[in-house]
Amino acid sequence: MRSVGYSVLGALLVCGSLLPLSFSSQPAYANQVQTDAELLYSHVEQLAKAARPPATESEFTAGVYVENLWRAYGYETELQPFYYHTYKRPTLLSLAIDDWKRSWAIKGLTFAQNGTAKAEIVDAGYGRANDFANGAARGKIALIKRGEIPFGEKVRQAAAAGAVAAIIWNDREGEWKATLGEPLDMSVPVIGLSQADGSLLQERLRNQQPLRATVKVDGGQTSRHTSYNFIATSKATTANMERQVLLLANHDSTASSAGANDNASGVAVLLEVARQLAESRLDAQVKLVSLGAETAGERGGQAFFDSLAAKDKEKIMAAIYVDAVGRDGQLTAVSAQSTSTQTGSMFTQAGVQESTLGQVGASQRKQLQLLAETGIPAVLLTRLPAQEESKDGLVQIQKEQLAQAVKVISSVVGSLTDAAASAEPRQSVQTGRQQEAGEDLQ
């Protein structure tokens, strides 16, 4: 348990103020370090000197700045590299069928391979292994219906069966966006067709009418990127090593913004909280994570949580994501879980309003979805109203707003790390997040 300074205890006894206060109402850390508003602002100023787009030198430099300060405060640090791919869509997608003059509604699939294939079309059902078992697709263009298995698996199966290209047609009406999920190790050029066009092709084939076609995919470009998460952990002791509180923010920004509020403010708050807790004797470890490439589709958060073993996740009592807390607005906590959590209640007790998913911005909803999928009780701390900031510079930052966020988080961390605090029940994990926002994997 935490120690209490004898001078403070003596003062309370002398003034008679000890009796109406219970120790459980006090913060769960011993050293009451004053929040340094000027230092907080200087962190934002340093981080927001320029834009910090994902997988760039400026993003990495920002992360190193954070890591160096954590080390100076006595934390054990770790550099976590991760890799992801982006895709530039093709400049040319075409389907031409001999002796059939028709305009086709063609869709591209993210991570589709470039290439040109001229061959006869064969019906390959849903593109499963058993659909290719008869060997009829070798040297042919496989017509594949959407459904049953992911798009990427359909294309892999087509390539393994010796097909020279694939046409995947929609099994339902309406617009659709499709992704193979990642660049494939085994692939062929692939295009997508609407339900009407695909069923028309299938009908022709079923009527024993051979169709010879040319499929073209050109101009698509896949790029591989490297970004980094920076992780700091307070020193482990026999008393605290089985319990952790997780604090997160992202140090990258969009290419068009210096990202002072979004999210240099969140990183600055994490740095100040780390400084305040550095010498405290807590009943749980504090793990801080500065995420990279969050503006590229929450890549850093996905990489970090994917790296955690089940036993590591079980140690984490709660996760707090700090985002855009430096501007004017109401400090608010939004739970990643579908129902109220103890962590959310602690923020309410600290004077923070609770808000719903619908009140935050689109990028924050994605962060909450990612947190929900971990199963860890999690809260997003931000300021409302949510607003898209095209000019997110230092002029938007208010020192007192930063300081308030530090005070609230330190208070909640104190409550969470108290040995008397009960473990929060885990809720069922929500799934369904796609690699590319708004795209379908199958």
PDB file of C-alpha atoms in Angstrom, residues 40-297:
ATOM      1  CA  LEU A  40       2.505  20.815 -20.880  1.00  0.00           C
ATOM      2  CA  TYR A  41       2.258  23.581 -23.450  1.00  0.00           C
ATOM      3  CA  SER A  42       5.925  23.198 -24.377  1.00  0.00           C
ATOM      4  CA  HIS A  43       5.308  19.539 -25.219  1.00  0.00           C
ATOM      5  CA  VAL A  44       2.520  20.496 -27.622  1.00  0.00           C
ATOM      6  CA  GLU A  45       4.713  23.237 -29.053  1.00  0.00           C
ATOM      7  CA  GLN A  46       7.554  20.804 -29.665  1.00  0.00           C
ATOM      8  CA  LEU A  47       5.381  18.095 -31.209  1.00  0.00           C
ATOM      9  CA  ALA A  48       3.358  20.460 -33.406  1.00  0.00           C
ATOM     10  CA  LYS A  49       6.272  22.207 -35.111  1.00  0.00           C
ATOM     11  CA  ALA A  50       5.262  20.458 -38.321  1.00  0.00           C
ATOM     12  CA  ALA A  51       2.867  17.839 -39.634  1.00  0.00           C
ATOM     13  CA  ARG A  52       3.651  14.257 -38.603  1.00  0.00           C
ATOM     14  CA  PRO A  53       2.161  12.019 -41.308  1.00  0.00           C
ATOM     15  CA  PRO A  54       2.312   8.262 -40.739  1.00  0.00           C
ATOM     16  CA  ALA A  55       5.526   6.436 -41.660  1.00  0.00           C
ATOM     17  CA  THR A  56       7.597   9.597 -42.056  1.00  0.00           C
ATOM     18  CA  GLU A  57      10.720  10.934 -40.390  1.00  0.00           C
ATOM     19  CA  SER A  58       8.714  13.663 -38.640  1.00  0.00           C
ATOM     20  CA  GLU A  59       6.386  11.073 -37.114  1.00  0.00           C
ATOM     21  CA  PHE A  60       9.337   9.024 -35.867  1.00  0.00           C
ATOM     22  CA  THR A  61      11.046  12.136 -34.463  1.00  0.00           C
ATOM     23  CA  ALA A  62       7.912  12.932 -32.457  1.00  0.00           C
ATOM     24  CA  GLY A  63       7.899   9.419 -31.024  1.00  0.00           C
ATOM     25  CA  VAL A  64      11.567   9.640 -30.046  1.00  0.00           C
ATOM     26  CA  TYR A  65      10.857  12.909 -28.231  1.00  0.00           C
ATOM     27  CA  VAL A  66       8.204  11.119 -26.182  1.00  0.00           C
ATOM     28  CA  GLU A  67      10.384   8.078 -25.491  1.00  0.00           C
ATOM     29  CA  ASN A  68      13.334  10.164 -24.309  1.00  0.00           C
ATOM     30  CA  LEU A  69      11.181  11.955 -21.747  1.00  0.00           C
ATOM     31  CA  TRP A  70       9.700   8.702 -20.477  1.00  0.00           C
ATOM     32  CA  ARG A  71      13.218   7.348 -20.012  1.00  0.00           C
ATOM     33  CA  ALA A  72      14.237  10.509 -18.170  1.00  0.00           C
ATOM     34  CA  TYR A  73      11.291   9.963 -15.812  1.00  0.00           C
ATOM     35  CA  GLY A  74      12.546   6.455 -15.037  1.00  0.00           C
ATOM     36  CA  TYR A  75      10.220   4.331 -17.146  1.00  0.00           C
ATOM     37  CA  GLU A  76      11.283   1.222 -19.035  1.00  0.00           C
ATOM     38  CA  THR A  77      10.696   1.873 -22.741  1.00  0.00           C
ATOM     39  CA  GLU A  78      10.205  -0.247 -25.819  1.00  0.00           C
ATOM     40  CA  LEU A  79      10.147   0.557 -29.537  1.00  0.00           C
ATOM     41  CA  GLN A  80       7.522  -1.439 -31.447  1.00  0.00           C
ATOM     42  CA  PRO A  81       7.877  -1.325 -35.249  1.00  0.00           C
ATOM     43  CA  PHE A  82       4.955  -2.439 -37.389  1.00  0.00           C
ATOM     44  CA  TYR A  83       4.236  -2.609 -41.088  1.00  0.00           C
ATOM     45  CA  TYR A  84       1.202  -1.895 -43.200  1.00  0.00           C
ATOM     46  CA  HIS A  85       0.304  -1.478 -46.861  1.00  0.00           C
ATOM     47  CA  THR A  86      -1.562   1.181 -48.796  1.00  0.00           C
ATOM     48  CA  TYR A  87      -3.010   0.855 -52.265  1.00  0.00           C
ATOM     49  CA  LYS A  88      -3.285   3.308 -55.127  1.00  0.00           C
ATOM     50  CA  ARG A  89      -6.291   2.290 -57.175  1.00  0.00           C
ATOM     51  CA  PRO A  90      -5.836   1.247 -60.835  1.00  0.00           C
ATOM     52  CA  THR A  91      -6.054   3.773 -63.633  1.00  0.00           C
ATOM     53  CA  LEU A  92      -7.507   1.092 -65.934  1.00  0.00           C
ATOM     54  CA  LEU A  93     -10.070  -1.611 -65.249  1.00  0.00           C
ATOM     55  CA  SER A  94     -11.700  -3.301 -68.225  1.00  0.00           C
ATOM     56  CA  LEU A  95     -13.589  -6.362 -69.356  1.00  0.00           C
ATOM     57  CA  ALA A  96     -14.109  -7.142 -73.028  1.00  0.00           C
ATOM     58  CA  ILE A  97     -15.924 -10.292 -74.176  1.00  0.00           C
ATOM     59  CA  ASP A  98     -15.531 -11.459 -77.783  1.00  0.00           C
ATOM     60  CA  ASP A  99     -18.641 -10.939 -79.936  1.00  0.00           C
ATOM     61  CA  TRP A 100     -20.504  -9.222 -77.100  1.00  0.00           C
ATOM     62  CA  LYS A 101     -20.643  -5.480 -77.235  1.00  0.00           C
ATOM     63  CA  ARG A 102     -21.689  -4.368 -73.787  1.00  0.00           C
ATOM     64  CA  SER A 103     -20.699  -1.866 -71.115  1.00  0.00           C
ATOM     65  CA  TRP A 104     -19.866  -3.565 -67.813  1.00  0.00           C
ATOM     66  CA  ALA A 105     -20.165  -2.004 -64.345  1.00  0.00           C
ATOM     67  CA  ILE A 106     -16.653  -2.853 -63.152  1.00  0.00           C
ATOM     68  CA  LYS A 107     -15.376  -2.437 -59.587  1.00  0.00           C
ATOM     69  CA  GLY A 108     -11.781  -2.567 -58.444  1.00  0.00           C
ATOM     70  CA  LEU A 109     -10.661  -4.591 -55.430  1.00  0.00           C
ATOM     71  CA  THR A 110      -8.099  -3.087 -53.070  1.00  0.00           C
ATOM     72  CA  PHE A 111      -4.707  -4.829 -53.427  1.00  0.00           C
ATOM     73  CA  ALA A 112      -5.661  -6.365 -56.767  1.00  0.00           C
ATOM     74  CA  GLN A 113      -2.694  -7.387 -58.915  1.00  0.00           C
ATOM     75  CA  ASN A 114      -2.025  -5.615 -62.216  1.00  0.00           C
ATOM     76  CA  GLY A 115      -2.112  -7.683 -65.379  1.00  0.00           C
ATOM     77  CA  THR A 116      -3.861  -8.612 -68.611  1.00  0.00           C
ATOM     78  CA  ALA A 117      -5.427 -12.011 -69.226  1.00  0.00           C
ATOM     79  CA  LYS A 118      -7.085 -13.337 -72.384  1.00  0.00           C
ATOM     80  CA  ALA A 119      -8.907 -16.613 -71.937  1.00  0.00           C
ATOM     81  CA  GLU A 120     -12.206 -18.420 -71.762  1.00  0.00           C
ATOM     82  CA  ILE A 121     -14.449 -17.757 -68.754  1.00  0.00           C
ATOM     83  CA  VAL A 122     -15.456 -20.663 -66.509  1.00  0.00           C
ATOM     84  CA  ASP A 123     -17.914 -20.687 -63.620  1.00  0.00           C
ATOM     85  CA  ALA A 124     -16.030 -21.347 -60.374  1.00  0.00           C
ATOM     86  CA  GLY A 125     -18.947 -21.083 -57.930  1.00  0.00           C
ATOM     87  CA  TYR A 126     -17.916 -19.371 -54.693  1.00  0.00           C
ATOM     88  CA  GLY A 127     -14.208 -19.848 -55.364  1.00  0.00           C
ATOM     89  CA  ARG A 128     -13.692 -22.462 -52.657  1.00  0.00           C
ATOM     90  CA  ALA A 129     -11.158 -25.242 -52.965  1.00  0.00           C
ATOM     91  CA  ASN A 130     -13.824 -27.782 -53.925  1.00  0.00           C
ATOM     92  CA  ASP A 131     -15.150 -25.393 -56.617  1.00  0.00           C
ATOM     93  CA  PHE A 132     -11.774 -25.678 -58.347  1.00  0.00           C
ATOM     94  CA  ALA A 133     -11.301 -29.409 -57.722  1.00  0.00           C
ATOM     95  CA  ASN A 134     -12.244 -30.455 -61.288  1.00  0.00           C
ATOM     96  CA  GLY A 135      -9.294 -28.531 -62.767  1.00  0.00           C
ATOM     97  CA  ALA A 136     -11.508 -26.705 -65.284  1.00  0.00           C
ATOM     98  CA  ALA A 137     -10.131 -23.267 -64.301  1.00  0.00           C
ATOM     99  CA  ARG A 138      -6.532 -23.946 -65.375  1.00  0.00           C
ATOM    100  CA  GLY A 139      -5.571 -21.367 -67.989  1.00  0.00           C
ATOM    101  CA  LYS A 140      -9.046 -19.803 -67.756  1.00  0.00           C
ATOM    102  CA  ILE A 141     -10.707 -16.726 -66.234  1.00  0.00           C
ATOM    103  CA  ALA A 142     -12.650 -17.799 -63.122  1.00  0.00           C
ATOM    104  CA  LEU A 143     -16.111 -16.311 -62.611  1.00  0.00           C
ATOM    105  CA  ILE A 144     -16.653 -16.318 -58.832  1.00  0.00           C
ATOM    106  CA  LYS A 145     -19.715 -15.363 -56.809  1.00  0.00           C
ATOM    107  CA  ARG A 146     -19.354 -13.263 -53.671  1.00  0.00           C
ATOM    108  CA  GLY A 147     -20.012 -15.026 -50.356  1.00  0.00           C
ATOM    109  CA  GLU A 148     -18.975 -17.997 -48.202  1.00  0.00           C
ATOM    110  CA  ILE A 149     -15.259 -17.075 -47.935  1.00  0.00           C
ATOM    111  CA  PRO A 150     -13.226 -13.816 -48.017  1.00  0.00           C
ATOM    112  CA  PHE A 151     -12.297 -12.202 -51.329  1.00  0.00           C
ATOM    113  CA  GLY A 152      -8.613 -12.749 -50.686  1.00  0.00           C
ATOM    114  CA  GLU A 153      -9.139 -16.479 -50.217  1.00  0.00           C
ATOM    115  CA  LYS A 154     -11.144 -16.682 -53.456  1.00  0.00           C
ATOM    116  CA  VAL A 155      -8.284 -15.125 -55.391  1.00  0.00           C
ATOM    117  CA  ARG A 156      -5.689 -17.374 -53.731  1.00  0.00           C
ATOM    118  CA  GLN A 157      -7.714 -20.446 -54.634  1.00  0.00           C
ATOM    119  CA  ALA A 158      -8.073 -19.248 -58.224  1.00  0.00           C
ATOM    120  CA  ALA A 159      -4.331 -18.713 -58.519  1.00  0.00           C
ATOM    121  CA  ALA A 160      -3.583 -22.117 -56.962  1.00  0.00           C
ATOM    122  CA  ALA A 161      -5.953 -23.744 -59.458  1.00  0.00           C
ATOM    123  CA  GLY A 162      -4.033 -22.211 -62.373  1.00  0.00           C
ATOM    124  CA  ALA A 163      -6.589 -19.539 -63.372  1.00  0.00           C
ATOM    125  CA  VAL A 164      -5.128 -16.532 -65.209  1.00  0.00           C
ATOM    126  CA  ALA A 165      -7.617 -13.991 -63.824  1.00  0.00           C
ATOM    127  CA  ALA A 166     -10.756 -13.760 -61.693  1.00  0.00           C
ATOM    128  CA  ILE A 167     -14.064 -11.949 -61.948  1.00  0.00           C
ATOM    129  CA  ILE A 168     -15.912 -11.686 -58.621  1.00  0.00           C
ATOM    130  CA  TRP A 169     -19.571 -10.718 -58.918  1.00  0.00           C
ATOM    131  CA  ASN A 170     -21.765  -9.341 -56.178  1.00  0.00           C
ATOM    132  CA  ASP A 171     -24.360 -11.628 -54.634  1.00  0.00           C
ATOM    133  CA  ARG A 172     -26.573  -8.725 -53.641  1.00  0.00           C
ATOM    134  CA  GLU A 173     -27.892  -5.463 -55.043  1.00  0.00           C
ATOM    135  CA  GLY A 174     -26.387  -2.063 -54.329  1.00  0.00           C
ATOM    136  CA  GLU A 175     -22.980  -0.457 -54.178  1.00  0.00           C
ATOM    137  CA  TRP A 176     -20.053  -2.353 -52.725  1.00  0.00           C
ATOM    138  CA  LYS A 177     -16.405  -1.816 -51.922  1.00  0.00           C
ATOM    139  CA  ALA A 178     -14.168  -4.836 -51.747  1.00  0.00           C
ATOM    140  CA  THR A 179     -10.672  -5.465 -50.450  1.00  0.00           C
ATOM    141  CA  LEU A 180      -8.417  -8.500 -50.564  1.00  0.00           C
ATOM    142  CA  GLY A 181      -7.316  -7.430 -47.085  1.00  0.00           C
ATOM    143  CA  GLU A 182      -3.612  -7.314 -47.912  1.00  0.00           C
ATOM    144  CA  PRO A 183      -1.242  -7.925 -50.815  1.00  0.00           C
ATOM    145  CA  LEU A 184      -1.515 -11.625 -51.584  1.00  0.00           C
ATOM    146  CA  ASP A 185       1.356 -14.089 -51.778  1.00  0.00           C
ATOM    147  CA  MET A 186      -0.539 -15.940 -54.523  1.00  0.00           C
ATOM    148  CA  SER A 187      -2.689 -13.858 -56.844  1.00  0.00           C
ATOM    149  CA  VAL A 188      -4.062 -13.110 -60.308  1.00  0.00           C
ATOM    150  CA  PRO A 189      -5.633  -9.958 -61.811  1.00  0.00           C
ATOM    151  CA  VAL A 190      -9.160  -9.561 -60.454  1.00  0.00           C
ATOM    152  CA  ILE A 191     -12.115  -7.274 -61.109  1.00  0.00           C
ATOM    153  CA  GLY A 192     -15.570  -7.009 -59.573  1.00  0.00           C
ATOM    154  CA  LEU A 193     -18.969  -6.957 -61.262  1.00  0.00           C
ATOM    155  CA  SER A 194     -22.449  -6.033 -60.110  1.00  0.00           C
ATOM    156  CA  GLN A 195     -25.080  -8.626 -59.283  1.00  0.00           C
ATOM    157  CA  ALA A 196     -26.888  -7.983 -62.574  1.00  0.00           C
ATOM    158  CA  ASP A 197     -23.765  -8.305 -64.724  1.00  0.00           C
ATOM    159  CA  GLY A 198     -22.447 -11.319 -62.867  1.00  0.00           C
ATOM    160  CA  SER A 199     -25.702 -13.263 -62.984  1.00  0.00           C
ATOM    161  CA  LEU A 200     -25.953 -12.492 -66.709  1.00  0.00           C
ATOM    162  CA  LEU A 201     -22.503 -13.974 -67.323  1.00  0.00           C
ATOM    163  CA  GLN A 202     -23.322 -17.006 -65.215  1.00  0.00           C
ATOM    164  CA  GLU A 203     -26.559 -17.582 -67.125  1.00  0.00           C
ATOM    165  CA  ARG A 204     -24.704 -17.546 -70.461  1.00  0.00           C
ATOM    166  CA  LEU A 205     -22.195 -20.060 -69.165  1.00  0.00           C
ATOM    167  CA  ARG A 206     -24.924 -22.351 -67.851  1.00  0.00           C
ATOM    168  CA  ASN A 207     -26.507 -22.322 -71.307  1.00  0.00           C
ATOM    169  CA  GLN A 208     -23.282 -23.853 -72.622  1.00  0.00           C
ATOM    170  CA  GLN A 209     -22.282 -20.697 -74.454  1.00  0.00           C
ATOM    171  CA  PRO A 210     -18.480 -20.325 -74.378  1.00  0.00           C
ATOM    172  CA  LEU A 211     -17.258 -16.845 -73.585  1.00  0.00           C
ATOM    173  CA  ARG A 212     -13.745 -15.682 -74.362  1.00  0.00           C
ATOM    174  CA  ALA A 213     -12.754 -12.464 -72.599  1.00  0.00           C
ATOM    175  CA  THR A 214      -9.955 -10.040 -71.881  1.00  0.00           C
ATOM    176  CA  VAL A 215      -9.511  -8.742 -68.322  1.00  0.00           C
ATOM    177  CA  LYS A 216      -7.203  -5.783 -67.681  1.00  0.00           C
ATOM    178  CA  VAL A 217      -6.037  -4.239 -64.409  1.00  0.00           C
ATOM    179  CA  ASP A 218      -3.393  -1.547 -64.738  1.00  0.00           C
ATOM    180  CA  GLY A 219      -1.987   1.297 -62.648  1.00  0.00           C
ATOM    181  CA  GLY A 220      -2.675  -0.204 -59.232  1.00  0.00           C
ATOM    182  CA  GLN A 221       0.181   0.318 -56.804  1.00  0.00           C
ATOM    183  CA  THR A 222       0.799  -1.291 -53.422  1.00  0.00           C
ATOM    184  CA  SER A 223       3.214   0.405 -51.017  1.00  0.00           C
ATOM    185  CA  ARG A 224       4.672  -0.973 -47.795  1.00  0.00           C
ATOM    186  CA  HIS A 225       5.118   1.402 -44.858  1.00  0.00           C
ATOM    187  CA  THR A 226       6.894   1.192 -41.513  1.00  0.00           C
ATOM    188  CA  SER A 227       5.703   3.051 -38.440  1.00  0.00           C
ATOM    189  CA  TYR A 228       6.371   2.712 -34.713  1.00  0.00           C
ATOM    190  CA  ASN A 229       4.640   2.586 -31.374  1.00  0.00           C
ATOM    191  CA  PHE A 230       6.563   3.839 -28.341  1.00  0.00           C
ATOM    192  CA  ILE A 231       5.782   2.050 -25.087  1.00  0.00           C
ATOM    193  CA  ALA A 232       6.708   2.934 -21.500  1.00  0.00           C
ATOM    194  CA  THR A 233       6.065   0.894 -18.368  1.00  0.00           C
ATOM    195  CA  SER A 234       6.527   1.870 -14.745  1.00  0.00           C
ATOM    196  CA  LYS A 235       8.906  -0.303 -12.774  1.00  0.00           C
ATOM    197  CA  ALA A 236       7.551  -3.678 -11.829  1.00  0.00           C
ATOM    198  CA  THR A 237       7.370  -4.797  -8.213  1.00  0.00           C
ATOM    199  CA  THR A 238       5.996  -7.943  -6.652  1.00  0.00           C
ATOM    200  CA  ALA A 239       3.002  -5.877  -5.540  1.00  0.00           C
ATOM    201  CA  ASN A 240       2.028  -4.350  -8.882  1.00  0.00           C
ATOM    202  CA  MET A 241       3.220  -6.554 -11.724  1.00  0.00           C
ATOM    203  CA  GLU A 242      -0.046  -8.485 -12.137  1.00  0.00           C
ATOM    204  CA  ARG A 243      -2.215  -5.382 -12.603  1.00  0.00           C
ATOM    205  CA  GLN A 244      -1.877  -2.648 -15.213  1.00  0.00           C
ATOM    206  CA  VAL A 245      -3.589   0.553 -16.273  1.00  0.00           C
ATOM    207  CA  LEU A 246      -3.116   1.400 -19.944  1.00  0.00           C
ATOM    208  CA  LEU A 247      -2.886   5.009 -21.170  1.00  0.00           C
ATOM    209  CA  LEU A 248      -2.790   5.703 -24.913  1.00  0.00           C
ATOM    210  CA  ALA A 249      -2.531   8.614 -27.357  1.00  0.00           C
ATOM    211  CA  ASN A 250      -1.200   8.973 -30.902  1.00  0.00           C
ATOM    212  CA  HIS A 251       1.761  11.121 -31.911  1.00  0.00           C
ATOM    213  CA  ASP A 252       1.082  11.234 -35.674  1.00  0.00           C
ATOM    214  CA  SER A 253      -1.075  13.745 -37.543  1.00  0.00           C
ATOM    215  CA  THR A 254      -2.543  14.111 -40.999  1.00  0.00           C
ATOM    216  CA  ALA A 255      -0.248  15.403 -43.736  1.00  0.00           C
ATOM    217  CA  SER A 256      -2.173  18.675 -43.914  1.00  0.00           C
ATOM    218  CA  SER A 257      -2.116  19.565 -40.208  1.00  0.00           C
ATOM    219  CA  ALA A 258       0.395  20.281 -37.472  1.00  0.00           C
ATOM    220  CA  GLY A 259      -1.969  18.366 -35.203  1.00  0.00           C
ATOM    221  CA  ALA A 260      -1.548  20.531 -32.110  1.00  0.00           C
ATOM    222  CA  ASN A 261      -4.853  19.466 -30.607  1.00  0.00           C
ATOM    223  CA  ASP A 262      -5.240  16.240 -32.578  1.00  0.00           C
ATOM    224  CA  ASN A 263      -3.250  14.757 -31.071  1.00  0.00           C
ATOM    225  CA  ALA A 264      -0.156  16.485 -29.680  1.00  0.00           C
ATOM    226  CA  SER A 265      -2.413  17.544 -26.810  1.00  0.00           C
ATOM    227  CA  GLY A 266      -3.133  13.937 -25.852  1.00  0.00           C
ATOM    228  CA  VAL A 267       0.545  12.975 -25.969  1.00  0.00           C
ATOM    229  CA  ALA A 268       1.489  16.023 -23.877  1.00  0.00           C
ATOM    230  CA  VAL A 269      -1.051  14.999 -21.246  1.00  0.00           C
ATOM    231  CA  LEU A 270       0.387  11.474 -21.151  1.00  0.00           C
ATOM    232  CA  LEU A 271       3.866  12.920 -20.670  1.00  0.00           C
ATOM    233  CA  GLU A 272       2.764  15.071 -17.746  1.00  0.00           C
ATOM    234  CA  VAL A 273       0.815  12.228 -16.131  1.00  0.00           C
ATOM    235  CA  ALA A 274       3.933  10.057 -16.482  1.00  0.00           C
ATOM    236  CA  ARG A 275       6.036  12.737 -14.808  1.00  0.00           C
ATOM    237  CA  GLN A 276       3.621  13.046 -11.910  1.00  0.00           C
ATOM    238  CA  LEU A 277       3.393   9.304 -11.339  1.00  0.00           C
ATOM    239  CA  ALA A 278       7.094   8.563 -11.877  1.00  0.00           C
ATOM    240  CA  GLU A 279       8.043   8.413  -8.202  1.00  0.00           C
ATOM    241  CA  SER A 280       4.713   7.207  -6.896  1.00  0.00           C
ATOM    242  CA  ARG A 281       4.252   3.845  -5.267  1.00  0.00           C
ATOM    243  CA  LEU A 282       1.198   2.366  -6.942  1.00  0.00           C
ATOM    244  CA  ASP A 283      -0.566  -0.923  -6.462  1.00  0.00           C
ATOM    245  CA  ALA A 284      -0.591  -1.467 -10.240  1.00  0.00           C
ATOM    246  CA  GLN A 285       1.735  -0.765 -13.122  1.00  0.00           C
ATOM    247  CA  VAL A 286       1.098   2.090 -15.519  1.00  0.00           C
ATOM    248  CA  LYS A 287       1.738   1.343 -19.183  1.00  0.00           C
ATOM    249  CA  LEU A 288       1.827   4.300 -21.574  1.00  0.00           C
ATOM    250  CA  VAL A 289       1.660   3.909 -25.342  1.00  0.00           C
ATOM    251  CA  SER A 290       2.252   6.607 -27.947  1.00  0.00           C
ATOM    252  CA  LEU A 291       0.799   5.205 -31.143  1.00  0.00           C
ATOM    253  CA  GLY A 292       1.973   5.767 -34.695  1.00  0.00           C
ATOM    254  CA  ALA A 293      -0.058   5.724 -37.915  1.00  0.00           C
ATOM    255  CA  GLU A 294      -3.423   6.180 -36.221  1.00  0.00           C
ATOM    256  CA  THR A 295      -4.468   8.609 -38.955  1.00  0.00           C
ATOM    257  CA  ALA A 296      -3.828   5.810 -41.473  1.00  0.00           C
ATOM    258  CA  GLY A 297      -6.673   3.693 -40.149  1.00  0.00           C
TER     259      GLY A 297
END
